[in-house]
Amino acid sequence: PPETRAAARARPRSGPAPVTDVAKLCVCDLLVAQCDVNCCCDPDCSAADFSLFTTCSVPIVTGDSRFCSQKAAIYSLDVEANPPERIFKLIDQVNPSVFCIHATNYEQALSFSSPEMPTAENFDELLEQFGSASFSAEPDSWNMNTDAQNPSDENETYRYEYGVPIQTVDAFLRLPSPVVSSWCSDANPAGFLLNQATKCIRSLSVEKCGNIQAVSMLFYINSSILAVSITVHSIVVQSLNGMRTLLNGSDVLRLPMVLDELCINIVLGVSYHITYTDAGEIIEAAASFVLGAINKEALSIQQSFEISFTQVHTKPVPLSGNPGYVVGLPVRAGFRPQGYPFPIEILFAPLVLNTNKYSQLTILQSTSNQDCLAAQGARTPILFGYNMISGCKLRITAAMKCQPLTQTLLDLLKGQSFPEYVASFGNSQAQDVLNWVPITHLHISEQRIYNIFQSSCQIPISLEMEVKWTKYGSLVNPQARIVNVTATITTTTLKQLPSGRERTIPITSSVVFTDISSPAEPGYKAWPTINAKLPFDFFFPFV
Amino acid sequence: NNSYQLSSVPLQILFYVNGIYYIFYFLATLAMIVYKSQVFSYPDDFLAPDLTLLFIMAILEVLRLYLGSKGNLTEEEAPLGLSLVITVGSVILSVYFLVWQTYVLKADVIINAVLLFTYGLESVLQVIAIAAFVS
């Protein structure tokens, strides 16, 4: 039975209804929505899975064997057949003993009775009954009234807990992910409040384009999460050369079809966004798609999936720590337009597949071809606690002019919009001015002093950022806090080259995190002071 | 004088066999109740009625066999009639142990079936004997 419980209001919560049908019981079915190995009674296994088993770990499922006659489900593998198949038989098992139970007039005789679930009303009574060191084995109040047990009712709201697979009408909300190898497996259920992002490869060709369900939009929005249906939030179409366009109308369902030897409208990425309430109910589900096209030569595509959860009535702001920075999370930064720091991350739209890097401090990302001028602005966010260094090689020819080159290099090193403030804590809010640290800029020039009269061209060749942080807070749980950020640009003189010659200089960019925490001082509570003051009218007649 | 003997010999034989069989039945049922209370969950509310009825049945059986035997041998229809009435009670108790007991094992079914068969046979012979004595 699924892990659901009735909403905990006035009615007492009851456990799931007991399953007594031997054909439906399976003790080796441990993985949800996945086939368990050598488990012949698992309903998630297909005939192909059965052909790979060696034995059946659970050969027989019966009720109490003390009964004279009872139903038994027998599972076995027929290894003679090719491929091996599972045999399932439902038989009546007879107990030959003369002391077998023919009938019983006592209902609770041979099954475990479900204990009463404690609620606010019956807690005192249960405590009185069971709270002492021993209690009688079968008190009178243990009546198994089957009316109180309420198996899952479709009209009730479901309360999810962290990690529980999200249920849909037929099974679970699936997020295809790579299992063992990089090929997609469709049996990965999405867990509640587990933000996941997966990428996997699916084999696909133009001939089979209409047949494979997992590349069609319908597969991902077909199953509704119980009462909530999955809506399409946006569709981005990616052309063969990688250019993406956002479609205007996103309510049209685009199914894969063959057009001019291309297969278009195949799903390259899905991003689910689930909205939940603080009671643990899912109230909205939206999916954003990236659709693409493949040509005849393609044999496989890479699909990426992600799922994120937001609480209703809140805006998702990714924190890098609460309150101190967590090692590995990006350093948050922002600008200050007229008056107060205004991190642009508030405009972060969770439903677009590519993240907005302007809310973070970023560093130049080295590319495989180390040419600075060819690397078009690829930047990677700076992660707290991780010293990074990156760079590229700049080929200077005689024809290059100083000023544009300087500007290009500055853009390359600093990025398009270099922030002015860095968040002191991982959860600094835009409104708190004091929680933001300004970035100090320094300028060092490597100047060769042999010819000071020659007008020189200074080009920046390296950007070094030093982030000084300290441990803040209590001794047992120190929080990381950034106190100082310095960005140092080193420039060097660019000597004029004779025409035809070219020179290569390395450009580097680095970030270093330095711990400047002072040793902790234990703080003692102040001694209580004796408040011995005479009342003001003590010397009454004289004062 | 055999020609004036109205007492039914088969009935007497049956009473004798019934007596021996009932001793076995009583001990077997008691032993099985003890076994059930150890092996299964047998709360006191259910154990008490079963034991009580078993002892009541034993007392009724003794009375029944005594009256029936006496009535058959003295060729009086009154004790035999009373014995027949008590037989009805014994039949009901035997059906209880066959169907309405807390746990009915296969052995219970067997011995109660034999007992009911014996009662049936005895009732028939008692009716014939009463008819013989009355006329």
Coordinates of N, CA, C and O in Angstrom, one line a residue, chain A residues 64 66 68 94-110 138-140, chain B residues 32 35 39-43 45-46 96 98-110:
Chain A
D64 N -1.6 -18.2 7.3 CA -1.2 -19.0 8.4 C -1.3 -20.5 8.0 O -2.3 -20.9 7.6
R66 N -1.4 -23.0 9.8 CA -2.0 -24.0 10.7 C -3.5 -24.2 10.3 O -4.1 -25.1 10.8
C68 N -6.5 -25.7 8.0 CA -6.6 -27.0 7.3 C -6.5 -26.8 5.8 O -5.9 -27.6 5.1
V94 N -3.3 -27.8 1.6 CA -4.0 -28.6 2.6 C -3.0 -29.0 3.7 O -1.9 -29.4 3.3
N95 N -3.4 -28.8 4.9 CA -2.5 -29.2 6.0 C -2.9 -30.6 6.4 O -4.0 -30.8 6.9
P96 N -2.0 -31.6 6.3 CA -2.5 -32.9 6.6 C -2.6 -33.3 8.1 O -3.2 -34.3 8.4
S97 N -2.1 -32.4 9.0 CA -2.1 -32.7 10.4 C -3.5 -32.8 10.9 O -4.4 -32.1 10.4
V98 N -3.8 -33.7 11.9 CA -5.1 -33.8 12.4 C -5.4 -32.6 13.4 O -6.6 -32.4 13.7
F99 N -4.4 -31.9 13.7 CA -4.7 -30.7 14.6 C -4.7 -29.4 13.9 O -4.4 -28.4 14.4
C100 N -5.0 -29.5 12.6 CA -5.1 -28.2 11.9 C -6.4 -27.5 12.2 O -7.4 -28.1 12.6
I101 N -6.4 -26.2 12.1 CA -7.6 -25.4 12.4 C -8.6 -25.5 11.3 O -8.4 -25.1 10.2
H102 N -9.7 -26.1 11.7 CA -10.8 -26.2 10.7 C -11.6 -24.9 10.6 O -12.0 -24.5 9.5
A103 N -11.9 -24.4 11.8 CA -12.6 -23.1 11.8 C -12.3 -22.4 13.0 O -11.8 -23.0 14.0
T104 N -12.5 -21.1 13.1 CA -12.4 -20.3 14.3 C -13.5 -19.3 14.4 O -13.9 -18.7 13.5
N105 N -13.9 -19.2 15.7 CA -15.0 -18.2 15.9 C -14.5 -17.0 16.6 O -15.3 -16.2 17.2
Y106 N -13.2 -16.8 16.6 CA -12.7 -15.7 17.3 C -11.9 -14.9 16.3 O -10.9 -15.4 15.8
E107 N -12.4 -13.7 15.9 CA -11.8 -13.0 14.7 C -10.3 -12.6 14.9 O -9.6 -12.6 14.0
Q108 N -10.0 -12.2 16.1 CA -8.6 -11.7 16.3 C -7.6 -12.8 16.5 O -6.5 -12.6 16.7
A109 N -8.1 -14.0 16.3 CA -7.2 -15.2 16.7 C -5.9 -15.2 16.0 O -4.9 -15.3 16.7
L110 N -5.8 -15.1 14.7 CA -4.6 -15.4 14.0 C -4.0 -14.3 13.3 O -3.2 -14.4 12.3
E138 N -4.5 -8.7 26.7 CA -5.6 -8.6 25.8 C -6.7 -7.8 26.6 O -7.6 -8.4 27.1
P139 N -6.6 -6.5 26.6 CA -7.7 -5.8 27.3 C -9.0 -5.8 26.6 O -9.0 -6.1 25.4
D140 N -10.0 -5.4 27.2 CA -11.3 -5.5 26.6 C -11.5 -4.5 25.5 O -12.3 -4.6 24.6
Chain B
M32 N -7.2 -31.1 24.3 CA -7.0 -30.2 23.1 C -7.3 -28.7 23.5 O -6.7 -27.8 23.0
Y35 N -4.1 -27.6 24.9 CA -3.2 -27.4 23.8 C -3.4 -26.1 23.1 O -2.6 -25.3 22.8
V39 N -1.0 -22.8 22.5 CA -0.4 -22.5 21.2 C -1.1 -21.3 20.5 O -0.4 -20.5 19.9
F40 N -2.4 -21.1 20.7 CA -3.0 -20.0 20.1 C -3.3 -18.9 21.2 O -3.1 -19.1 22.4
S41 N -3.9 -17.8 20.7 CA -4.3 -16.8 21.6 C -5.7 -17.1 22.1 O -6.6 -17.0 21.3
Y42 N -5.8 -17.5 23.4 CA -7.1 -18.0 23.9 C -7.4 -17.1 25.1 O -7.0 -17.5 26.2
P43 N -8.1 -16.0 24.9 CA -8.3 -15.2 26.1 C -9.3 -15.8 27.0 O -10.1 -16.7 26.7
D45 N -12.1 -14.8 28.3 CA -13.5 -14.7 28.0 C -14.0 -15.8 27.1 O -15.2 -16.1 27.0
F46 N -13.1 -16.4 26.3 CA -13.5 -17.4 25.4 C -13.2 -18.8 26.0 O -13.8 -19.8 25.7
Y96 N -22.3 -27.6 19.5 CA -21.5 -26.4 19.9 C -20.0 -26.7 19.7 O -19.3 -25.9 19.2
L98 N -18.7 -28.8 17.8 CA -18.3 -29.0 16.4 C -18.3 -27.7 15.6 O -17.4 -27.6 14.7
V99 N -19.1 -26.8 15.9 CA -19.3 -25.6 15.1 C -18.9 -24.3 15.8 O -18.3 -23.4 15.2
W100 N -19.4 -24.1 17.0 CA -19.3 -22.8 17.6 C -18.2 -22.6 18.7 O -18.1 -21.6 19.4
Q101 N -17.3 -23.6 18.7 CA -16.2 -23.5 19.7 C -15.3 -22.4 19.2 O -15.3 -22.0 18.0
T102 N -14.4 -21.9 20.1 CA -13.5 -20.9 19.7 C -12.5 -21.3 18.6 O -12.3 -20.7 17.6
Y103 N -11.9 -22.5 18.8 CA -11.1 -23.0 17.7 C -11.5 -24.4 17.5 O -11.6 -25.3 18.4
V104 N -11.9 -24.7 16.2 CA -12.3 -26.1 15.9 C -11.2 -26.7 15.1 O -11.0 -26.3 13.9
L105 N -10.6 -27.7 15.7 CA -9.5 -28.4 14.9 C -10.2 -29.6 14.2 O -11.3 -30.0 14.4
K106 N -9.4 -30.1 13.3 CA -9.9 -31.3 12.6 C -10.2 -32.4 13.5 O -11.2 -33.2 13.3
A107 N -9.4 -32.6 14.5 CA -9.6 -33.7 15.5 C -11.0 -33.5 16.2 O -11.7 -34.5 16.4
D108 N -11.3 -32.2 16.5 CA -12.6 -31.9 17.1 C -13.7 -32.4 16.2 O -14.7 -32.9 16.7
V109 N -13.5 -32.0 14.9 CA -14.6 -32.4 14.0 C -14.8 -33.9 14.0 O -16.0 -34.4 14.0
I110 N -13.7 -34.6 14.0 CA -13.8 -36.1 13.9 C -14.5 -36.7 15.1 O -15.5 -37.4 15.0

